GROMACS .gro file of C-alpha atoms in nm:
model
  496
    1MET     CA    1  -6.982  -5.465  -2.206
    2ASN     CA    2  -7.276  -5.323  -2.013
    3ALA     CA    3  -7.264  -5.222  -1.646
    4HIS     CA    4  -7.440  -5.542  -1.528
    5LYS     CA    5  -7.178  -5.762  -1.699
    6ILE     CA    6  -6.892  -5.558  -1.548
    7VAL     CA    7  -7.034  -5.604  -1.198
    8CYS     CA    8  -7.092  -5.978  -1.260
    9LYS     CA    9  -6.740  -6.031  -1.389
   10SER     CA   10  -6.597  -5.835  -1.097
   11HIS     CA   11  -6.804  -6.040  -0.852
   12LEU     CA   12  -6.696  -6.367  -1.015
   13LEU     CA   13  -6.329  -6.265  -0.999
   14LYS     CA   14  -6.364  -6.179  -0.632
   15LEU     CA   15  -6.523  -6.516  -0.556
   16LEU     CA   16  -6.248  -6.698  -0.744
   17TRP     CA   17  -5.981  -6.496  -0.565
   18THR     CA   18  -6.114  -6.567  -0.216
   19SER     CA   19  -6.160  -6.936  -0.298
   20GLY     CA   20  -5.796  -6.962  -0.405
   21ARG     CA   21  -5.863  -7.015  -0.780
   22SER     CA   22  -5.597  -6.769  -0.891
   23ASP     CA   23  -5.528  -6.970  -1.210
   24ARG     CA   24  -5.883  -6.898  -1.329
   25ILE     CA   25  -5.842  -6.534  -1.231
   26LYS     CA   26  -5.533  -6.491  -1.445
   27ARG     CA   27  -5.716  -6.629  -1.749
   28LEU     CA   28  -6.028  -6.421  -1.689
   29HIS     CA   29  -5.843  -6.108  -1.592
   30GLY     CA   30  -5.570  -6.126  -1.853
   31VAL     CA   31  -5.311  -5.981  -1.617
   32CYS     CA   32  -5.065  -6.216  -1.453
   33GLY     CA   33  -4.993  -6.164  -1.082
   34ARG     CA   34  -5.236  -5.876  -1.035
   35ALA     CA   35  -5.528  -5.863  -0.797
   36PRO     CA   36  -5.880  -5.917  -0.934
   37PHE     CA   37  -6.144  -5.660  -1.030
   38SER     CA   38  -5.855  -5.436  -1.138
   39SER     CA   39  -6.061  -5.232  -1.385
   40CYS     CA   40  -6.269  -5.058  -1.118
   41SER     CA   41  -6.025  -5.061  -0.825
   42PRO     CA   42  -5.870  -4.738  -0.695
   43LYS     CA   43  -5.518  -4.720  -0.832
   44VAL     CA   44  -5.240  -4.538  -0.646
   45CYS     CA   45  -4.890  -4.481  -0.774
   46ILE     CA   46  -4.602  -4.414  -0.535
   47VAL     CA   47  -4.282  -4.247  -0.656
   48GLY     CA   48  -3.984  -4.371  -0.455
   49ALA     CA   49  -3.918  -4.713  -0.299
   50GLY     CA   50  -3.757  -4.601   0.025
   51PRO     CA   51  -3.910  -4.625   0.374
   52ALA     CA   52  -4.166  -4.349   0.305
   53GLY     CA   53  -4.288  -4.517  -0.012
   54PHE     CA   54  -4.315  -4.863   0.140
   55TYR     CA   55  -4.484  -4.745   0.460
   56THR     CA   56  -4.737  -4.547   0.255
   57ALA     CA   57  -4.807  -4.855   0.041
   58GLN     CA   58  -4.833  -5.079   0.345
   59HIS     CA   59  -5.096  -4.862   0.511
   60LEU     CA   60  -5.301  -4.821   0.193
   61ILE     CA   61  -5.309  -5.196   0.124
   62LYS     CA   62  -5.394  -5.291   0.483
   63SER     CA   63  -5.660  -5.025   0.526
   64ARG     CA   64  -5.864  -5.078   0.211
   65GLN     CA   65  -5.919  -5.414   0.044
   66ASP     CA   66  -5.952  -5.291  -0.315
   67VAL     CA   67  -5.667  -5.041  -0.349
   68GLU     CA   68  -5.393  -5.134  -0.595
   69VAL     CA   69  -5.051  -4.975  -0.546
   70ASP     CA   70  -4.762  -4.944  -0.792
   71ILE     CA   71  -4.423  -4.828  -0.663
   72TYR     CA   72  -4.185  -4.662  -0.913
   73GLU     CA   73  -3.815  -4.630  -0.827
   74ARG     CA   74  -3.528  -4.463  -1.013
   75LEU     CA   75  -3.277  -4.737  -0.927
   76PRO     CA   76  -3.317  -5.107  -1.016
   77VAL     CA   77  -3.314  -5.191  -0.641
   78PRO     CA   78  -3.566  -5.099  -0.368
   79PHE     CA   79  -3.541  -4.977  -0.006
   80GLY     CA   80  -3.374  -4.635  -0.051
   81LEU     CA   81  -3.190  -4.513   0.258
   82VAL     CA   82  -3.238  -4.843   0.441
   83ARG     CA   83  -3.003  -4.991   0.184
   84PHE     CA   84  -2.790  -4.686   0.105
   85GLY     CA   85  -2.804  -4.476   0.424
   86VAL     CA   86  -2.807  -4.705   0.729
   87ALA     CA   87  -2.453  -4.772   0.857
   88PRO     CA   88  -2.309  -5.116   0.766
   89ASP     CA   89  -2.248  -5.193   1.135
   90HIS     CA   90  -2.618  -5.137   1.216
   91PRO     CA   91  -2.770  -5.448   1.051
   92GLU     CA   92  -3.056  -5.459   1.301
   93VAL     CA   93  -3.195  -5.134   1.157
   94LYS     CA   94  -3.214  -5.299   0.815
   95ASN     CA   95  -3.451  -5.569   0.940
   96VAL     CA   96  -3.738  -5.344   0.832
   97ILE     CA   97  -3.659  -5.468   0.479
   98ASN     CA   98  -3.845  -5.788   0.572
   99THR     CA   99  -4.166  -5.589   0.626
  100PHE     CA  100  -4.115  -5.395   0.303
  101THR     CA  101  -4.063  -5.723   0.114
  102GLN     CA  102  -4.398  -5.853   0.241
  103THR     CA  103  -4.562  -5.535   0.111
  104ALA     CA  104  -4.391  -5.563  -0.228
  105GLN     CA  105  -4.501  -5.928  -0.261
  106HIS     CA  106  -4.865  -5.850  -0.180
  107SER     CA  107  -5.107  -5.933  -0.463
  108ARG     CA  108  -5.218  -5.568  -0.481
  109CYS     CA  109  -4.869  -5.416  -0.491
  110SER     CA  110  -4.619  -5.401  -0.780
  111PHE     CA  111  -4.263  -5.266  -0.790
  112TYR     CA  112  -4.120  -5.101  -1.100
  113GLY     CA  113  -3.750  -5.020  -1.060
  114ASN     CA  114  -3.522  -4.854  -1.315
  115VAL     CA  115  -3.794  -4.595  -1.390
  116ASN     CA  116  -3.693  -4.232  -1.344
  117VAL     CA  117  -4.011  -4.030  -1.286
  118GLY     CA  118  -3.964  -3.683  -1.431
  119THR     CA  119  -3.745  -3.819  -1.710
  120ASP     CA  120  -3.881  -4.155  -1.828
  121VAL     CA  121  -4.239  -4.067  -1.746
  122SER     CA  122  -4.390  -3.737  -1.626
  123VAL     CA  123  -4.603  -3.682  -1.318
  124LYS     CA  124  -4.884  -3.563  -1.549
  125GLU     CA  125  -4.876  -3.899  -1.729
  126LEU     CA  126  -4.892  -4.078  -1.396
  127GLN     CA  127  -5.191  -3.863  -1.295
  128GLN     CA  128  -5.370  -3.973  -1.614
  129ALA     CA  129  -5.304  -4.342  -1.536
  130TYR     CA  130  -5.379  -4.339  -1.160
  131HIS     CA  131  -5.643  -4.200  -0.928
  132ALA     CA  132  -5.370  -4.071  -0.694
  133VAL     CA  133  -4.996  -4.009  -0.710
  134VAL     CA  134  -4.785  -4.009  -0.390
  135LEU     CA  135  -4.440  -3.850  -0.409
  136SER     CA  136  -4.203  -4.025  -0.167
  137TYR     CA  137  -3.869  -3.994  -0.343
  138GLY     CA  138  -3.684  -3.851  -0.043
  139ALA     CA  139  -3.386  -3.616  -0.039
  140GLU     CA  140  -3.124  -3.683  -0.305
  141GLY     CA  141  -2.951  -3.346  -0.287
  142ASN     CA  142  -2.695  -3.197  -0.049
  143ARG     CA  143  -2.719  -2.879   0.153
  144ARG     CA  144  -2.414  -2.666   0.077
  145MET     CA  145  -2.210  -2.496   0.348
  146GLY     CA  146  -2.189  -2.174   0.149
  147VAL     CA  147  -1.826  -2.104   0.241
  148PRO     CA  148  -1.516  -2.044   0.024
  149GLY     CA  149  -1.317  -2.357  -0.053
  150GLU     CA  150  -1.601  -2.608  -0.017
  151ASP     CA  151  -1.539  -2.733  -0.372
  152LEU     CA  152  -1.174  -2.819  -0.307
  153ALA     CA  153  -1.060  -3.181  -0.334
  154GLY     CA  154  -1.085  -3.346   0.007
  155VAL     CA  155  -1.424  -3.186   0.088
  156HIS     CA  156  -1.725  -3.418   0.064
  157ALA     CA  157  -2.091  -3.415   0.157
  158ALA     CA  158  -2.173  -3.679   0.418
  159LYS     CA  159  -2.453  -3.806   0.194
  160ASP     CA  160  -2.200  -3.884  -0.082
  161PHE     CA  161  -1.948  -4.037   0.160
  162VAL     CA  162  -2.220  -4.260   0.311
  163GLY     CA  163  -2.339  -4.351  -0.040
  164TRP     CA  164  -1.981  -4.446  -0.130
  165TYR     CA  165  -1.930  -4.695   0.154
  166ASN     CA  166  -2.288  -4.824   0.123
  167GLY     CA  167  -2.272  -4.894  -0.253
  168LEU     CA  168  -2.495  -4.623  -0.401
  169PRO     CA  169  -2.420  -4.634  -0.777
  170ASP     CA  170  -2.413  -4.251  -0.797
  171ASN     CA  171  -2.120  -4.242  -0.552
  172ARG     CA  172  -1.914  -4.547  -0.649
  173LYS     CA  173  -1.639  -4.335  -0.808
  174LEU     CA  174  -1.595  -4.103  -0.509
  175HIS     CA  175  -1.257  -4.246  -0.396
  176PRO     CA  176  -1.193  -4.011  -0.099
  177ASP     CA  177  -0.832  -3.939  -0.007
  178LEU     CA  178  -0.772  -4.084   0.341
  179SER     CA  179  -0.400  -4.014   0.350
  180CYS     CA  180  -0.422  -3.728   0.602
  181GLU     CA  181  -0.404  -3.760   0.982
  182THR     CA  182  -0.707  -3.547   1.080
  183ALA     CA  183  -1.062  -3.547   0.946
  184VAL     CA  184  -1.320  -3.283   1.041
  185ILE     CA  185  -1.690  -3.363   1.024
  186LEU     CA  186  -1.924  -3.062   1.028
  187GLY     CA  187  -2.253  -3.147   1.200
  188GLN     CA  188  -2.332  -3.355   1.507
  189GLY     CA  189  -2.629  -3.569   1.401
  190ASN     CA  190  -2.639  -3.949   1.376
  191VAL     CA  191  -2.506  -3.943   1.018
  192ALA     CA  192  -2.198  -3.749   1.135
  193LEU     CA  193  -2.135  -4.010   1.403
  194ASP     CA  194  -2.185  -4.293   1.154
  195VAL     CA  195  -1.915  -4.140   0.933
  196ALA     CA  196  -1.679  -4.091   1.230
  197ARG     CA  197  -1.730  -4.450   1.340
  198ILE     CA  198  -1.664  -4.589   0.992
  199LEU     CA  199  -1.343  -4.382   0.965
  200LEU     CA  200  -1.216  -4.510   1.301
  201SER     CA  201  -1.350  -4.868   1.326
  202PRO     CA  202  -1.101  -5.156   1.327
  203MET     CA  203  -1.097  -5.353   1.001
  204ASP     CA  204  -1.194  -5.678   1.169
  205MET     CA  205  -1.522  -5.513   1.272
  206LEU     CA  206  -1.599  -5.364   0.931
  207LYS     CA  207  -1.514  -5.667   0.719
  208LYS     CA  208  -1.800  -5.861   0.880
  209THR     CA  209  -2.055  -5.606   0.754
  210ASP     CA  210  -2.205  -5.535   0.412
  211ILE     CA  211  -1.974  -5.236   0.355
  212THR     CA  212  -1.854  -5.241  -0.006
  213GLN     CA  213  -1.520  -5.402  -0.083
  214PRO     CA  214  -1.370  -5.091  -0.252
  215ALA     CA  215  -1.454  -4.888   0.063
  216LEU     CA  216  -1.306  -5.158   0.284
  217ASP     CA  217  -0.987  -5.166   0.079
  218LEU     CA  218  -0.946  -4.788   0.097
  219LEU     CA  219  -1.023  -4.774   0.471
  220ALA     CA  220  -0.763  -5.048   0.531
  221GLU     CA  221  -0.500  -4.808   0.389
  222SER     CA  222  -0.635  -4.503   0.576
  223ARG     CA  223  -0.390  -4.287   0.770
  224ILE     CA  224  -0.663  -4.098   0.956
  225ARG     CA  225  -0.598  -4.114   1.328
  226ARG     CA  226  -0.807  -3.823   1.455
  227VAL     CA  227  -1.170  -3.728   1.383
  228LEU     CA  228  -1.328  -3.406   1.515
  229ILE     CA  229  -1.707  -3.375   1.507
  230VAL     CA  230  -1.792  -3.004   1.498
  231GLY     CA  231  -2.120  -2.832   1.591
  232ARG     CA  232  -2.222  -2.468   1.591
  233ARG     CA  233  -2.402  -2.492   1.929
  234GLY     CA  234  -2.328  -2.665   2.261
  235PRO     CA  235  -2.354  -3.007   2.429
  236MET     CA  236  -2.717  -2.937   2.526
  237GLN     CA  237  -2.818  -2.895   2.159
  238ILE     CA  238  -2.632  -3.189   2.003
  239ALA     CA  239  -2.852  -3.359   1.742
  240CYS     CA  240  -2.748  -3.725   1.773
  241THR     CA  241  -2.898  -3.994   1.997
  242ILE     CA  242  -2.742  -4.159   2.302
  243LYS     CA  243  -2.694  -4.491   2.120
  244GLU     CA  244  -2.457  -4.336   1.867
  245VAL     CA  245  -2.254  -4.152   2.134
  246ARG     CA  246  -2.226  -4.473   2.337
  247GLU     CA  247  -2.095  -4.653   2.028
  248MET     CA  248  -1.824  -4.388   1.989
  249VAL     CA  249  -1.729  -4.414   2.358
  250ASN     CA  250  -1.702  -4.795   2.331
  251LEU     CA  251  -1.525  -4.804   1.994
  252PRO     CA  252  -1.211  -5.025   2.026
  253ASP     CA  253  -0.864  -4.868   1.993
  254THR     CA  254  -0.996  -4.511   2.033
  255ARG     CA  255  -1.001  -4.248   2.304
  256PRO     CA  256  -1.213  -3.934   2.340
  257GLU     CA  257  -1.061  -3.588   2.326
  258MET     CA  258  -1.290  -3.307   2.447
  259VAL     CA  259  -1.245  -2.944   2.550
  260ALA     CA  260  -1.340  -2.905   2.916
  261ALA     CA  261  -1.437  -2.539   2.867
  262ASP     CA  262  -1.715  -2.646   2.627
  263PHE     CA  263  -1.897  -2.802   2.924
  264LYS     CA  264  -1.891  -2.501   3.158
  265GLY     CA  265  -2.223  -2.472   3.342
  266ILE     CA  266  -2.368  -2.781   3.174
  267ALA     CA  267  -2.382  -2.999   3.491
  268GLU     CA  268  -2.616  -2.748   3.651
  269ALA     CA  269  -2.830  -2.683   3.344
  270VAL     CA  270  -2.887  -3.052   3.271
  271LYS     CA  271  -3.101  -3.095   3.583
  272GLU     CA  272  -3.388  -2.905   3.420
  273VAL     CA  273  -3.415  -3.087   3.085
  274PRO     CA  274  -3.634  -3.382   2.973
  275ARG     CA  275  -3.501  -3.734   3.045
  276PRO     CA  276  -3.370  -3.834   2.697
  277ARG     CA  277  -3.173  -3.509   2.664
  278LYS     CA  278  -3.057  -3.540   3.025
  279ARG     CA  279  -2.920  -3.894   2.976
  280LEU     CA  280  -2.739  -3.794   2.656
  281THR     CA  281  -2.583  -3.484   2.817
  282GLU     CA  282  -2.478  -3.681   3.126
  283LEU     CA  283  -2.297  -3.931   2.903
  284LEU     CA  284  -2.116  -3.644   2.728
  285LEU     CA  285  -2.021  -3.491   3.064
  286LYS     CA  286  -1.895  -3.823   3.198
  287THR     CA  287  -1.689  -3.889   2.884
  288ALA     CA  288  -1.541  -3.539   2.879
  289LEU     CA  289  -1.479  -3.464   3.247
  290ASP     CA  290  -1.486  -3.773   3.469
  291VAL     CA  291  -1.168  -3.944   3.578
  292PRO     CA  292  -1.177  -4.271   3.380
  293THR     CA  293  -1.192  -4.609   3.552
  294GLU     CA  294  -0.875  -4.818   3.559
  295LYS     CA  295  -1.004  -5.033   3.273
  296GLU     CA  296  -1.101  -4.727   3.067
  297GLN     CA  297  -0.766  -4.561   3.141
  298GLU     CA  298  -0.587  -4.870   3.013
  299LYS     CA  299  -0.796  -4.866   2.693
  300ARG     CA  300  -0.724  -4.497   2.638
  301SER     CA  301  -0.351  -4.532   2.696
  302LYS     CA  302  -0.327  -4.804   2.429
  303ALA     CA  303  -0.554  -4.632   2.176
  304SER     CA  304  -0.401  -4.537   1.841
  305ARG     CA  305  -0.694  -4.324   1.728
  306VAL     CA  306  -0.871  -4.020   1.872
  307TRP     CA  307  -1.220  -3.871   1.832
  308GLY     CA  308  -1.384  -3.571   1.991
  309PHE     CA  309  -1.674  -3.328   1.976
  310ARG     CA  310  -1.596  -2.963   1.919
  311PHE     CA  311  -1.879  -2.733   2.020
  312PHE     CA  312  -1.957  -2.364   1.952
  313ARG     CA  313  -1.783  -2.371   1.611
  314SER     CA  314  -1.908  -2.290   1.257
  315PRO     CA  315  -1.722  -2.322   0.926
  316VAL     CA  316  -1.600  -1.996   0.774
  317GLU     CA  317  -1.364  -2.122   0.501
  318VAL     CA  318  -1.189  -2.436   0.382
  319LEU     CA  319  -0.823  -2.340   0.348
  320PRO     CA  320  -0.626  -2.482   0.052
  321ALA     CA  321  -0.281  -2.642   0.043
  322PRO     CA  322  -0.003  -2.419  -0.096
  323ASP     CA  323  -0.058  -2.554  -0.449
  324LEU     CA  324  -0.431  -2.467  -0.413
  325SER     CA  325  -0.523  -2.819  -0.527
  326ARG     CA  326  -0.687  -2.955  -0.214
  327ALA     CA  327  -0.805  -2.886   0.141
  328ALA     CA  328  -0.537  -2.842   0.406
  329ALA     CA  329  -0.730  -2.688   0.696
  330ILE     CA  330  -1.065  -2.546   0.798
  331ARG     CA  331  -1.123  -2.203   0.954
  332LEU     CA  332  -1.392  -2.211   1.222
  333ALA     CA  333  -1.578  -1.919   1.377
  334VAL     CA  334  -1.601  -1.940   1.756
  335ASN     CA  335  -1.961  -1.893   1.871
  336ARG     CA  336  -2.149  -1.811   2.187
  337LEU     CA  337  -2.509  -1.910   2.260
  338GLU     CA  338  -2.802  -1.673   2.285
  339GLY     CA  339  -3.099  -1.825   2.463
  340SER     CA  340  -3.107  -2.173   2.612
  341GLY     CA  341  -3.225  -2.527   2.545
  342GLU     CA  342  -3.335  -2.647   2.201
  343GLY     CA  343  -3.410  -2.291   2.086
  344ALA     CA  344  -3.065  -2.147   2.161
  345SER     CA  345  -2.895  -1.984   1.863
  346ALA     CA  346  -2.523  -1.960   1.781
  347VAL     CA  347  -2.379  -1.609   1.747
  348PRO     CA  348  -2.019  -1.551   1.620
  349THR     CA  349  -1.787  -1.388   1.873
  350GLY     CA  350  -1.553  -1.255   1.602
  351GLU     CA  351  -1.281  -1.500   1.703
  352VAL     CA  352  -1.169  -1.770   1.457
  353GLU     CA  353  -0.945  -2.077   1.475
  354ASP     CA  354  -0.778  -2.287   1.206
  355VAL     CA  355  -0.777  -2.667   1.229
  356PRO     CA  356  -0.530  -2.848   0.997
  357CYS     CA  357  -0.707  -3.137   0.821
  358GLY     CA  358  -0.698  -3.309   0.485
  359LEU     CA  359  -1.055  -3.442   0.487
  360VAL     CA  360  -1.367  -3.231   0.552
  361ILE     CA  361  -1.708  -3.396   0.554
  362SER     CA  362  -2.013  -3.175   0.564
  363SER     CA  363  -2.298  -3.344   0.749
  364ILE     CA  364  -2.538  -3.052   0.765
  365GLY     CA  365  -2.838  -3.218   0.601
  366TYR     CA  366  -2.984  -3.384   0.296
  367LYS     CA  367  -3.206  -3.183   0.063
  368SER     CA  368  -3.504  -3.277  -0.154
  369LEU     CA  369  -3.506  -3.166  -0.517
  370PRO     CA  370  -3.794  -3.077  -0.749
  371ILE     CA  371  -3.896  -3.364  -0.980
  372ASP     CA  372  -4.133  -3.188  -1.217
  373PRO     CA  373  -4.157  -2.816  -1.309
  374LEU     CA  374  -4.537  -2.832  -1.300
  375LEU     CA  375  -4.546  -2.933  -0.932
  376PRO     CA  376  -4.522  -2.678  -0.650
  377PHE     CA  377  -4.187  -2.680  -0.467
  378ASP     CA  378  -4.061  -2.467  -0.178
  379SER     CA  379  -3.692  -2.424  -0.263
  380ARG     CA  380  -3.613  -2.250   0.067
  381LYS     CA  381  -3.744  -2.538   0.280
  382ALA     CA  382  -3.665  -2.796   0.007
  383ILE     CA  383  -4.006  -2.964   0.042
  384VAL     CA  384  -4.323  -2.998  -0.162
  385PRO     CA  385  -4.575  -2.760   0.006
  386ASN     CA  386  -4.849  -2.975   0.156
  387THR     CA  387  -5.123  -2.996   0.414
  388MET     CA  388  -5.116  -3.332   0.595
  389GLY     CA  389  -4.950  -3.484   0.288
  390ARG     CA  390  -5.196  -3.330   0.038
  391VAL     CA  391  -4.988  -3.135  -0.215
  392GLN     CA  392  -5.114  -2.778  -0.229
  393LYS     CA  393  -5.306  -2.668  -0.541
  394THR     CA  394  -5.260  -3.011  -0.705
  395ALA     CA  395  -5.562  -3.240  -0.673
  396GLY     CA  396  -5.486  -3.610  -0.650
  397VAL     CA  397  -5.117  -3.564  -0.566
  398TYR     CA  398  -4.978  -3.638  -0.218
  399CYS     CA  399  -4.635  -3.660  -0.055
  400SER     CA  400  -4.476  -3.851   0.232
  401GLY     CA  401  -4.136  -3.882   0.399
  402TRP     CA  402  -3.860  -3.623   0.383
  403LEU     CA  403  -4.013  -3.462   0.076
  404LYS     CA  404  -4.308  -3.379   0.300
  405THR     CA  405  -4.130  -3.273   0.620
  406GLY     CA  406  -3.767  -3.205   0.535
  407PRO     CA  407  -3.483  -3.444   0.631
  408THR     CA  408  -3.560  -3.499   1.000
  409GLY     CA  409  -3.614  -3.798   1.225
  410VAL     CA  410  -3.540  -4.167   1.202
  411ILE     CA  411  -3.716  -4.454   1.023
  412GLY     CA  412  -3.989  -4.466   1.291
  413THR     CA  413  -4.065  -4.097   1.232
  414THR     CA  414  -4.092  -4.161   0.859
  415MET     CA  415  -4.331  -4.451   0.926
  416ASN     CA  416  -4.572  -4.230   1.120
  417ASN     CA  417  -4.556  -3.946   0.870
  418SER     CA  418  -4.620  -4.190   0.581
  419PHE     CA  419  -4.915  -4.349   0.759
  420ASP     CA  420  -5.057  -3.997   0.806
  421THR     CA  421  -5.034  -3.932   0.431
  422ALA     CA  422  -5.200  -4.268   0.353
  423ARG     CA  423  -5.482  -4.184   0.597
  424ALA     CA  424  -5.534  -3.845   0.429
  425LEU     CA  425  -5.554  -4.014   0.088
  426LEU     CA  426  -5.803  -4.274   0.213
  427GLU     CA  427  -6.016  -4.003   0.377
  428ASP     CA  428  -6.027  -3.821   0.041
  429MET     CA  429  -6.139  -4.143  -0.133
  430ASP     CA  430  -6.415  -4.197   0.126
  431SER     CA  431  -6.536  -3.837   0.121
  432GLY     CA  432  -6.537  -3.810  -0.258
  433ALA     CA  433  -6.271  -3.537  -0.256
  434LEU     CA  434  -6.068  -3.786  -0.461
  435ASP     CA  435  -6.281  -3.926  -0.743
  436VAL     CA  436  -6.223  -4.301  -0.781
  437SER     CA  437  -6.549  -4.377  -0.964
  438SER     CA  438  -6.400  -4.384  -1.313
  439ALA     CA  439  -6.169  -4.665  -1.424
  440LYS     CA  440  -5.798  -4.588  -1.464
  441PRO     CA  441  -5.544  -4.808  -1.643
  442GLY     CA  442  -5.266  -4.790  -1.380
  443SER     CA  443  -4.944  -4.961  -1.490
  444GLN     CA  444  -5.117  -5.084  -1.806
  445GLY     CA  445  -5.126  -4.720  -1.915
  446VAL     CA  446  -4.764  -4.649  -1.816
  447THR     CA  447  -4.589  -4.964  -1.944
  448PRO     CA  448  -4.652  -4.886  -2.316
  449LEU     CA  449  -4.512  -4.533  -2.264
  450LEU     CA  450  -4.196  -4.675  -2.106
  451GLU     CA  451  -4.161  -4.938  -2.376
  452LYS     CA  452  -4.187  -4.672  -2.647
  453ARG     CA  453  -3.910  -4.477  -2.468
  454GLY     CA  454  -3.680  -4.780  -2.440
  455VAL     CA  455  -3.722  -4.817  -2.063
  456LYS     CA  456  -3.752  -5.170  -1.928
  457PRO     CA  457  -3.866  -5.175  -1.564
  458VAL     CA  458  -3.717  -5.409  -1.305
  459GLU     CA  459  -3.990  -5.601  -1.122
  460PHE     CA  460  -3.961  -5.729  -0.766
  461SER     CA  461  -3.880  -6.082  -0.884
  462ASP     CA  462  -3.590  -5.928  -1.080
  463TRP     CA  463  -3.471  -5.754  -0.763
  464GLU     CA  464  -3.477  -6.092  -0.587
  465LYS     CA  465  -3.222  -6.219  -0.843
  466ILE     CA  466  -2.996  -5.923  -0.755
  467ASP     CA  467  -3.053  -5.990  -0.385
  468ASN     CA  468  -2.958  -6.358  -0.420
  469GLU     CA  469  -2.646  -6.272  -0.621
  470GLU     CA  470  -2.530  -6.016  -0.362
  471ILE     CA  471  -2.581  -6.261  -0.076
  472LYS     CA  472  -2.394  -6.533  -0.268
  473ARG     CA  473  -2.100  -6.300  -0.329
  474GLY     CA  474  -2.104  -6.192   0.034
  475VAL     CA  475  -2.098  -6.548   0.169
  476ALA     CA  476  -1.794  -6.621  -0.048
  477MET     CA  477  -1.616  -6.326   0.123
  478GLY     CA  478  -1.738  -6.398   0.477
  479LYS     CA  479  -1.982  -6.106   0.470
  480PRO     CA  480  -2.364  -6.090   0.482
  481ARG     CA  481  -2.374  -5.932   0.137
  482GLU     CA  482  -2.149  -5.782  -0.132
  483LYS     CA  483  -2.349  -5.518  -0.316
  484LEU     CA  484  -2.350  -5.472  -0.691
  485LEU     CA  485  -2.217  -5.122  -0.746
  486SER     CA  486  -2.332  -5.021  -1.095
  487VAL     CA  487  -2.677  -4.997  -1.251
  488ASP     CA  488  -2.550  -5.187  -1.557
  489GLU     CA  489  -2.437  -5.480  -1.342
  490MET     CA  490  -2.766  -5.478  -1.151
  491LEU     CA  491  -2.963  -5.487  -1.479
  492HIS     CA  492  -2.743  -5.765  -1.618
  493VAL     CA  493  -2.810  -5.985  -1.313
  494ALA     CA  494  -3.180  -5.897  -1.308
  495ARG     CA  495  -3.226  -6.002  -1.670
  496THR     CA  496  -3.029  -6.327  -1.677
   0.00000   0.00000   0.00000
């Protein structure tokens, strides 16, 4: 077909599309459900269907009318940490799924779940099929504490514990032992407080959420009555937000237990800090030191469970039970601060203390992992080296989300960082730094490779079958949703 005929056909398809004649388009175009003039449209592939992937796709589609985006995801289900990381009792945070669904249903966006990039298809093969590849697969690894005893039974990474109660297939067999009285959580970010809240929440609160039934059953039998949330620095450096602390303070049937000495000099220092930090610190001070109101005193006197922050402490060793089979205590170094404010650093004093506990949860950060040996990866920072989302020394490859920045911030932060990557990609298209003049096959080049390798992708309409089944099961149990817990079960529902 000569160039004139290609332009004419493309123009005709565009006219048909805008006039609503999509049935004619499908016959002319030969691809069902895809946008028109596909052969000469810029094609972008996104690896990872979490918030970073969807926000990147959203911005690309909205900003340029001819870009086609394919999202590849390792699991059969989309939404990443919104589904598997957000606490079950925070359903309002999950409302962003509605926006992501609109993006996935857009005529120029396709979802391909159950495709493991790096195993089922290589990044190089994606580069051959697409004009640009955006890596947005997040942080699936755990940062290790690097102390003796961290591999004992009873020690878990917060990421795995959260994945267990949120139904991540990788963590469904975790089965943590909750038969001890005291749990210690290392780290004082929002994830640490989520874990503490789940461990201490009354069952009648949890059973109305989408927490998985196996987790609910185990938590109902839990003997944990005390949760300590440990941080290496002080109250002025705590990493969580005021909302999460307020939720702990208001949690039914619990009372706070703080160490007054940890707050020495804080009331004076707080006067000089920015408002968000000031409000958070004042809440901590009030909870730790103020004489409680009559109503609060009554709540505390009846409480059967206890939580508290422990500041200026770092893990030194997880101590085993006498039979060496599992954790029985944790040894903590006592620290002092050098410097002040956000930049203050913790320095060991040489003193240590042992805290008896049967459950230790390390909430010191998620970690991205390399996906392809040919791509640059900074193993110290656990990110793909990049400049404004452009992967260094690798033309046509970009990154967004935690893979780009490290595991920091909330969903709103990820949105902005993903939009920035999308803008960089679009700038490169406009400037010619990214060549989009030659036709690329996109998914039509990848699908035969997957087929040959026995991989059958899950499309968004297949996910909607899983979604409907989970909601149906949830309604039957008086919950918003009961998640399918294994990939095999997800695939069975998707394909029936």
